[in-house]
Coordinates of C-alpha atoms and ligand atoms in Angstrom, one line a residue:
X1299 CA 99.4 110.2 117.7
X1300 CA 101.0 107.7 120.2
X1301 CA 99.5 104.2 120.5
X1302 CA 99.9 101.3 122.8
X1303 CA 98.5 98.0 121.5
X1304 CA 98.4 95.6 124.4
X1305 CA 97.5 92.0 125.4
X1306 CA 97.8 90.6 121.9
X1307 CA 99.8 87.9 120.3
X1308 CA 102.4 89.6 118.3
X1309 CA 103.7 87.9 115.1
X1310 CA 106.8 90.0 114.7
X1311 CA 107.9 88.2 111.4
X1312 CA 111.4 88.8 112.7
X1313 CA 113.1 85.4 112.9
X1314 CA 109.9 83.8 113.8
X1315 CA 109.5 85.6 117.1
X1316 CA 106.0 85.4 118.6
X1317 CA 105.1 87.3 121.8
X1318 CA 102.2 86.2 123.8
X1319 CA 100.4 88.8 126.0
X1320 CA 102.5 91.2 124.0
X1321 CA 102.5 94.9 123.4
X1322 CA 103.7 97.4 120.8
X1323 CA 104.3 101.1 121.5
X1324 CA 104.0 103.5 118.5
X1325 CA 105.1 107.1 118.4
X1326 CA 104.0 109.2 115.4
X1327 CA 104.7 106.8 112.5
X1328 CA 107.3 104.6 114.2
X1329 CA 107.3 101.5 116.3
X1330 CA 109.4 102.5 119.4
X1331 CA 109.0 99.4 121.6
X1332 CA 107.9 95.8 121.6
X1333 CA 107.6 93.4 124.5
X1334 CA 105.4 91.9 127.2
X1335 CA 102.3 93.9 128.1
X1336 CA 103.2 93.9 131.8
X1337 CA 106.4 95.8 131.0
X1338 CA 105.2 98.2 128.3
X1339 CA 102.1 99.2 130.1
X1340 CA 104.3 100.7 132.9
X1341 CA 106.5 102.5 130.4
X1342 CA 103.8 103.9 128.1
X1343 CA 100.8 104.9 130.2
X1344 CA 99.6 108.4 129.8
X1345 CA 99.5 110.1 126.5
X1346 CA 99.1 106.8 124.6
X1347 CA 95.8 105.8 123.0
X1348 CA 95.2 102.2 124.0
X1349 CA 94.1 99.4 121.7
X1350 CA 93.1 96.2 123.5
X1351 CA 94.2 93.2 121.5
X1352 CA 93.1 90.5 123.8
X1353 CA 92.2 87.4 121.9
X1354 CA 93.7 88.9 118.8
X1355 CA 96.8 88.6 116.6
X1356 CA 98.8 91.6 115.6
X1357 CA 100.9 91.1 112.5
X1358 CA 102.7 93.3 110.0
X1359 CA 100.3 94.6 107.3
X1360 CA 100.2 92.3 104.3
X1361 CA 102.1 93.5 101.2
X1362 CA 100.5 93.0 97.8
X1363 CA 103.4 93.3 95.2
X1364 CA 101.3 93.2 92.0
X1365 CA 98.1 95.0 91.4
X1366 CA 96.4 97.2 88.8
X1367 CA 94.3 99.1 91.3
X1368 CA 92.0 101.1 89.0
X1369 CA 90.9 97.9 87.3
X1370 CA 88.4 97.2 90.1
X1371 CA 86.1 99.2 87.7
X1372 CA 86.1 96.0 85.5
X1373 CA 85.7 93.4 88.2
X1374 CA 83.5 90.7 86.7
X1375 CA 83.2 92.5 83.3
X1376 CA 84.9 89.7 81.4
X1377 CA 85.8 86.3 82.9
X1378 CA 86.6 82.8 81.7
X1379 CA 88.7 83.8 78.7
X1380 CA 92.3 83.2 77.7
X1381 CA 94.8 86.1 78.5
X1382 CA 95.2 87.5 74.9
X1383 CA 91.5 87.4 74.0
X1384 CA 90.6 88.8 77.4
X1385 CA 93.1 91.7 76.9
X1386 CA 92.6 92.5 73.2
X1387 CA 88.9 91.9 72.8
X1388 CA 87.5 92.9 76.2
X1389 CA 89.8 94.9 78.5
X1390 CA 91.8 97.2 76.2
X1391 CA 88.7 98.4 74.2
X1392 CA 86.7 99.4 77.3
X1393 CA 89.8 100.9 78.9
X1394 CA 90.0 103.5 76.1
X1395 CA 86.9 105.2 77.7
X1396 CA 88.3 105.4 81.2
X1397 CA 88.9 108.9 82.4
X1398 CA 91.3 110.3 85.0
X1399 CA 88.5 110.6 87.5
X1400 CA 87.5 107.0 86.9
X1401 CA 91.1 105.8 87.5
X1402 CA 91.0 107.7 90.8
X1403 CA 87.7 106.2 91.9
X1404 CA 88.6 102.6 90.9
X1405 CA 91.9 102.9 92.8
X1406 CA 89.9 104.2 95.8
X1407 CA 87.8 101.1 95.8
X1408 CA 90.9 98.8 95.6
X1409 CA 92.6 100.8 98.4
X1410 CA 89.6 100.4 100.7
X1411 CA 89.2 96.7 99.8
X1412 CA 93.0 96.2 100.5
X1413 CA 92.9 97.9 103.9
X1414 CA 89.8 96.0 104.9
X1415 CA 91.7 92.8 104.1
X1416 CA 94.7 93.7 106.2
X1417 CA 96.9 94.9 103.3
X1418 CA 98.9 98.0 104.1
X1419 CA 101.1 98.3 101.0
X1420 CA 100.3 97.8 97.4
X1421 CA 102.4 97.9 94.2
X1422 CA 100.2 99.0 91.4
X1423 CA 100.8 99.4 87.7
X1424 CA 98.3 101.5 85.7
X1425 CA 98.1 104.6 83.5
X1426 CA 99.2 107.8 85.2
X1427 CA 97.0 110.9 84.5
X1428 CA 98.2 114.1 86.1
X1429 CA 94.7 115.4 87.1
X1430 CA 93.5 112.5 89.2
X1431 CA 95.3 109.2 89.6
X1432 CA 96.0 106.1 91.7
X1433 CA 98.6 108.0 93.8
X1434 CA 96.0 110.4 95.0
X1435 CA 93.6 107.6 95.8
X1436 CA 96.1 105.8 97.9
X1437 CA 97.1 108.9 99.7
X1438 CA 93.5 109.9 100.4
X1439 CA 92.9 106.4 101.8
X1440 CA 96.1 106.4 103.9
X1441 CA 97.3 103.3 102.2
X1442 CA 101.1 102.9 101.4
X1443 CA 102.0 102.1 97.8
X1444 CA 104.2 102.2 94.8
X1445 CA 102.4 103.8 91.9
X1446 CA 103.7 103.0 88.4
X1447 CA 102.9 104.2 84.9
X1448 CA 102.6 101.4 82.4
X1449 CA 104.5 101.8 79.1
X1450 CA 103.8 100.5 75.6
X1451 CA 105.7 100.9 72.4
X1452 CA 102.5 102.4 70.8
X1453 CA 102.6 105.6 72.9
X1454 CA 106.2 106.5 73.8
X1455 CA 105.8 110.2 73.8
X1456 CA 102.9 110.1 76.2
X1457 CA 104.7 107.6 78.5
X1458 CA 107.9 109.7 78.8
X1459 CA 105.9 112.7 79.9
X1460 CA 103.8 110.6 82.3
X1461 CA 106.8 109.0 83.9
X1462 CA 108.5 112.4 84.5
X1463 CA 105.4 113.9 86.1
X1464 CA 104.6 110.8 88.2
X1465 CA 108.1 110.8 89.7
X1466 CA 108.2 114.5 90.2
X1467 CA 104.8 114.9 91.8
X1468 CA 104.6 111.7 93.8
X1469 CA 107.9 109.9 94.6
X1470 CA 108.4 109.8 98.3
X1471 CA 105.4 112.0 98.9
X1472 CA 102.3 112.0 101.2
X1473 CA 104.4 111.6 104.3
X1474 CA 106.6 108.9 102.7
X1475 CA 103.5 106.7 102.0
X1476 CA 103.8 107.0 98.2
X1477 CA 106.7 105.9 96.0
X1478 CA 106.8 105.5 92.2
X1479 CA 108.0 103.1 89.6
X1480 CA 108.8 102.8 85.8
X1481 CA 106.7 100.0 84.4
X1482 CA 107.4 98.5 80.9
X1483 CA 104.1 96.5 80.4
X1484 CA 105.8 93.3 79.1
X1485 CA 108.5 92.1 76.6
X1486 CA 105.8 91.5 74.0
X1487 CA 104.3 95.0 74.1
X1488 CA 107.6 96.9 74.5
X1489 CA 110.1 96.8 71.7
X1490 CA 113.8 96.2 72.5
X1491 CA 114.9 99.7 71.9
X1492 CA 112.1 101.1 74.1
X1493 CA 112.9 98.5 76.8
X1494 CA 116.5 99.8 76.8
X1495 CA 115.3 103.4 77.0
X1496 CA 112.9 102.7 79.9
X1497 CA 115.8 101.4 82.0
X1498 CA 117.8 104.6 81.1
X1499 CA 114.7 106.7 82.1
X1500 CA 114.5 104.9 85.4
X1501 CA 118.2 105.7 86.1
X1502 CA 117.7 109.3 85.2
X1503 CA 114.6 109.7 87.3
X1504 CA 116.4 108.1 90.2
X1505 CA 119.2 110.7 89.9
X1506 CA 116.5 113.5 90.0
X1507 CA 113.9 112.3 92.4
X1508 CA 115.1 109.0 94.0
X1509 CA 117.9 107.9 96.2
X1510 CA 119.5 104.6 97.2
X1511 CA 117.3 104.4 100.3
X1512 CA 114.1 105.4 98.4
X1513 CA 114.6 104.1 94.9
X1514 CA 112.2 104.5 91.9
X1515 CA 111.9 100.8 91.1
X1516 CA 111.0 99.0 87.9
X1517 CA 107.9 96.7 87.6
X1518 CA 107.1 94.5 84.6
X1519 CA 105.1 91.4 83.6
X1520 CA 107.4 88.6 82.3
X1521 CA 106.8 84.9 81.3
X1522 CA 103.1 85.0 82.2
X1523 CA 102.2 82.4 79.6
X1524 CA 104.2 79.6 77.8
X1525 CA 103.6 81.2 74.3
X1526 CA 105.2 84.6 75.3
X1527 CA 108.6 83.8 73.9
X1528 CA 107.2 83.0 70.5
X1529 CA 105.1 86.2 70.6
X1530 CA 108.2 88.4 71.4
X1531 CA 110.2 86.8 68.5
X1532 CA 107.4 87.3 66.0
X1533 CA 106.3 90.8 67.0
X1534 CA 109.8 92.3 67.1
X1535 CA 111.6 90.0 64.7
X1536 CA 114.2 89.0 67.3
X1537 CA 115.8 85.6 68.3
X1538 CA 115.6 84.7 71.9
X1539 CA 117.8 81.6 71.8
X1540 CA 118.8 81.9 75.4
X1541 CA 115.4 82.7 76.8
X1542 CA 113.5 85.8 77.9
X1543 CA 115.7 86.7 80.9
X1544 CA 118.9 86.6 78.8
X1545 CA 117.2 88.8 76.3
X1546 CA 116.1 91.3 79.0
X1547 CA 119.5 91.2 80.7
X1548 CA 121.2 92.1 77.4
X1549 CA 118.9 95.1 77.2
X1550 CA 120.0 96.3 80.6
X1551 CA 116.5 95.7 82.2
X1552 CA 117.4 93.4 85.1
X1553 CA 118.6 94.6 88.4
X1554 CA 118.0 94.4 92.1
X1555 CA 115.4 97.2 91.9
X1556 CA 113.2 95.4 89.4
X1557 CA 110.2 93.4 90.4
X1558 CA 108.9 90.9 87.8
X1559 CA 105.3 89.7 88.0
X1560 CA 104.1 86.1 87.2
X1561 CA 107.3 84.3 86.1
X1562 CA 105.2 81.2 85.1
X1563 CA 107.2 80.0 82.1
X1564 CA 110.8 80.1 83.3
X1565 CA 113.8 77.9 82.4
X1566 CA 116.7 77.0 84.7
X1567 CA 118.8 79.5 82.8
X1568 CA 116.1 82.2 83.3
X1569 CA 116.2 81.6 87.1
X1570 CA 120.0 81.6 87.2
X1571 CA 120.1 85.0 85.5
X1572 CA 117.5 86.4 87.9
X1573 CA 119.4 85.1 90.8
X1574 CA 122.6 86.7 89.5
X1575 CA 120.9 90.0 89.0
X1576 CA 118.9 89.8 92.3
X1577 CA 115.7 90.4 90.4
X1578 CA 112.6 90.3 92.7
X1579 CA 109.5 88.2 92.0
X1580 CA 105.8 88.7 92.5
X1581 CA 103.9 85.4 92.4
X1582 CA 100.2 85.7 91.5
X1583 CA 98.7 82.3 91.9
X1584 CA 95.0 83.1 91.8
X1585 CA 95.3 85.2 88.6
X1586 CA 97.5 82.5 87.0
X1587 CA 95.0 79.8 87.8
X1588 CA 92.0 81.9 86.6
X1589 CA 93.6 82.7 83.2
X1590 CA 95.0 79.1 83.1
X1591 CA 98.4 80.6 82.5
X1592 CA 100.2 77.9 84.4
X1593 CA 102.0 77.5 87.7
X1594 CA 105.1 79.4 88.5
X1595 CA 108.2 77.3 89.7
X1596 CA 108.1 79.0 93.1
X1597 CA 109.8 76.3 95.1
X1598 CA 112.7 76.2 92.6
X1599 CA 113.1 80.0 92.8
X1600 CA 113.0 79.8 96.6
X1601 CA 115.7 77.1 96.5
X1602 CA 117.8 79.4 94.5
X1603 CA 117.4 82.1 97.1
X1604 CA 115.3 84.5 95.0
X1605 CA 113.0 86.9 96.8
X1606 CA 109.5 85.7 96.0
X1607 CA 106.7 87.9 97.2
X1608 CA 102.9 87.6 96.6
X1609 CA 100.4 89.6 94.6
X1610 CA 96.7 89.4 93.7
X1611 CA 97.1 90.9 90.2
X1612 CA 94.1 93.0 89.0
X1613 CA 90.6 92.9 90.5
X1614 CA 89.4 91.6 87.1
X1615 CA 91.8 88.6 86.9
X1616 CA 91.4 87.6 90.5
X1617 CA 88.7 89.0 91.3
X1618 CA 89.4 90.4 94.7
X1619 CA 92.3 92.1 96.6
X1620 CA 92.3 89.3 99.2
X1621 CA 95.8 88.5 100.2
X1622 CA 94.6 85.8 102.7
X1623 CA 93.2 83.9 99.7
X1624 CA 96.5 84.4 97.8
X1625 CA 98.4 83.0 100.8
X1626 CA 96.3 79.9 101.1
X1627 CA 96.4 79.3 97.3
X1628 CA 100.2 79.6 97.3
X1629 CA 100.5 77.0 100.1
X1630 CA 98.2 74.6 98.4
X1631 CA 99.2 74.7 94.7
X1632 CA 102.8 74.2 95.1
X1633 CA 102.3 71.2 97.4
X1634 CA 100.0 69.8 94.7
X1635 CA 102.1 70.5 91.7
X1636 CA 105.2 69.1 93.3
X1637 CA 103.3 66.2 95.0
X1638 CA 105.0 67.2 98.3
X1639 CA 102.9 68.4 101.3
X1640 CA 106.0 69.7 103.1
X1641 CA 106.7 72.5 100.6
X1642 CA 105.6 76.1 101.3
X1643 CA 104.7 75.7 105.0
X1644 CA 102.6 78.4 106.6
X1645 CA 105.5 80.3 108.1
X1646 CA 107.2 80.6 104.8
X1647 CA 104.1 81.8 103.0
X1648 CA 103.5 84.4 105.7
X1649 CA 107.0 85.6 105.1
X1650 CA 106.3 85.9 101.4
X1651 CA 103.3 88.2 102.2
X1652 CA 105.2 90.4 104.7
X1653 CA 109.0 90.6 105.0
X1654 CA 109.7 89.3 101.5
X1655 CA 107.0 91.6 100.1
X1656 CA 108.9 94.5 101.6
X1657 CA 112.2 93.3 100.2
X1658 CA 110.7 92.9 96.8
X1659 CA 109.6 96.5 96.8
X1660 CA 113.0 97.7 98.2
X1661 CA 111.1 99.0 101.3
X1662 CA 112.5 96.4 103.8
X1663 CA 114.2 99.0 106.0
X1664 CA 110.8 100.6 106.8
X1665 CA 108.1 97.9 106.5
X1666 CA 107.5 94.1 106.4
X1667 CA 108.0 93.1 110.1
X1668 CA 107.3 94.4 113.6
X1669 CA 110.6 95.8 114.7
X1670 CA 111.7 98.8 116.7
X1671 CA 112.4 101.7 114.3
X1672 CA 110.2 100.4 111.5
X1673 CA 107.0 102.2 110.4
X1674 CA 103.8 101.0 112.2
X1675 CA 102.0 99.2 109.5
X1676 CA 99.9 96.7 111.4
X1677 CA 96.9 94.4 111.0
X1678 CA 95.0 93.2 114.0
X1679 CA 93.0 90.0 113.5
X1680 CA 90.2 88.9 115.7
X1681 CA 90.8 85.3 116.7
X1682 CA 87.7 84.9 118.8
X1683 CA 85.9 83.0 116.1
X1684 CA 84.9 79.3 115.5
X1685 CA 87.2 78.8 112.6
X1686 CA 90.2 79.8 114.8
X1687 CA 89.3 77.3 117.5
X1688 CA 91.3 75.6 119.0
X1689 CA 94.5 77.5 118.7
X1690 CA 97.7 75.6 118.4
X1691 CA 99.7 77.7 116.0
X1692 CA 98.9 81.3 114.9
X1693 CA 100.8 81.0 111.6
X1694 CA 98.8 78.0 110.6
X1695 CA 95.5 79.8 111.2
X1696 CA 96.6 82.9 109.4
X1697 CA 97.4 81.0 106.2
X1698 CA 94.9 78.1 106.2
X1699 CA 91.9 79.5 108.2
X1700 CA 91.8 83.3 108.1
X1701 CA 89.7 85.3 105.8
X1702 CA 90.2 89.0 105.0
X1703 CA 86.9 89.8 106.9
X1704 CA 88.6 88.6 110.1
X1705 CA 90.8 91.7 110.0
X1706 CA 89.5 94.1 112.6
X1707 CA 91.8 97.1 112.8
X1708 CA 94.5 98.4 110.5
X1709 CA 97.2 100.9 111.1
X1710 CA 99.4 102.5 108.4
X1711 CA 102.3 104.8 109.1
X1712 CA 101.2 105.0 112.7
X1713 CA 97.7 106.1 111.8
X1714 CA 94.5 104.0 112.4
X1715 CA 92.9 103.6 109.0
X1716 CA 90.3 101.1 110.0
X1717 CA 89.0 100.5 113.5
X1718 CA 86.6 97.7 114.3
X1719 CA 86.0 97.3 110.6
X1720 CA 85.0 101.0 110.2
X1721 CA 87.2 103.0 107.9
X1722 CA 88.4 106.3 109.4
X1723 CA 89.4 108.1 106.2
X1724 CA 86.7 107.6 103.7
X1725 CA 82.9 106.9 103.2
X1726 CA 82.7 103.5 101.6
X1727 CA 79.1 103.7 100.4
X1728 CA 79.7 106.9 98.5
X1729 CA 82.7 105.3 96.7
X1730 CA 80.7 102.2 95.8
X1731 CA 77.9 104.3 94.3
X1732 CA 80.4 106.3 92.2
X1733 CA 81.9 103.0 90.9
X1734 CA 78.4 101.7 89.9
X1735 CA 77.8 105.0 88.0
X1736 CA 81.2 104.7 86.2
X1737 CA 80.3 101.1 85.2
X1738 CA 77.1 102.3 83.6
X1739 CA 78.8 105.2 81.8
X1740 CA 81.5 102.9 80.5
X1741 CA 78.9 100.5 79.1
X1742 CA 77.1 103.4 77.5
X1743 CA 80.2 104.7 75.8
X1744 CA 81.0 101.3 74.5
X1745 CA 77.5 100.8 73.1
X1746 CA 77.6 104.3 71.4
X1747 CA 80.8 103.3 69.7
X1748 CA 79.3 100.1 68.4
X1749 CA 76.2 101.8 67.0
Ligands
LIG3274 ZN1 99.3 92.2 86.0

């Protein structure tokens, strides 16, 4: 399908270029032209479906670099608890009862919610099950994503099989929408030997199914809480004298194709090692605040030139997939913690949610900005609303005033996935009904086990 989006304000996110009365021409999956509407309307007349963006802002789709999509099933199930108690007493016990079909349905719900909030790419870490899974859910929704399989020391054999099948069946599949990753859960749940092995597995899978252009990346949680270091030392009887990043580096885990979520408790030395290895970061401020984990030293990491992107984390530690909320929270908390209102200005935060998100996922050649030759992943935001009035600066409104419900139309890979807030690929009500049913069945299974 060919598209011409016209008469909008285009936030290209390419060196801050904003085009008023702008237009974008899309052929099949790709952006083929950008410019003034007056010029593009002449060039791309017949054969182009038109989208009138008058009074609207067109921006690159937001990129959520840390999710656990299927966990939408547990949204609101357990709140207001510390991370370890939350995981061990609440989340992990109920997760034992989740089936492959449940995972698929939960991921569908997150995929829909993401699209409706202007997010066009999501990096998700969960359990891969061959029958039904998060990859299928994203592909069915038309959402772009990296699907990982989360690995723990307690189930190595199962993980090895899942990683192989995930990469084989899904890497660079669904018209290039889906890529895959290898995901050690965290340094306190994956022993040093297995951590080493998982890097080796990632290298081997890349040889078989990946390429330099389309790599199978790594995705891990590190330094989410201040007591993590102690926990790793105790659990595996190791000494981490030089910190967690030196430990992971010695195990061969750190490289430019690894994205690390959280990074709350980091030392100067940790950050220098990350910089040296060009490790990518996913900052998850809403989840970190909710679990009271702490505040990541984002401005220091940015100073060092690290690629810091943004994520929501799971729908049960956030509890939404709203990247607009994440952007605003990011801008606010780093000003507050550093007592400096000039830090993390709107433009920089927008970059973290778009161009830097793409870079963090090693996908920057195809997505993250509105540029000729890149894939058409776009969000159109309706600015004809009281909270966007008056309009001095679009970037300011997108970070400080916009809500996910302001997103009107979403295009992924050149395809319209949502138009005027109507999803084109799936029936929302049916999916919400299924999720309610799964909730009831999970609670029943849990009750039966207790009786
Ligand atoms: Zn997480």
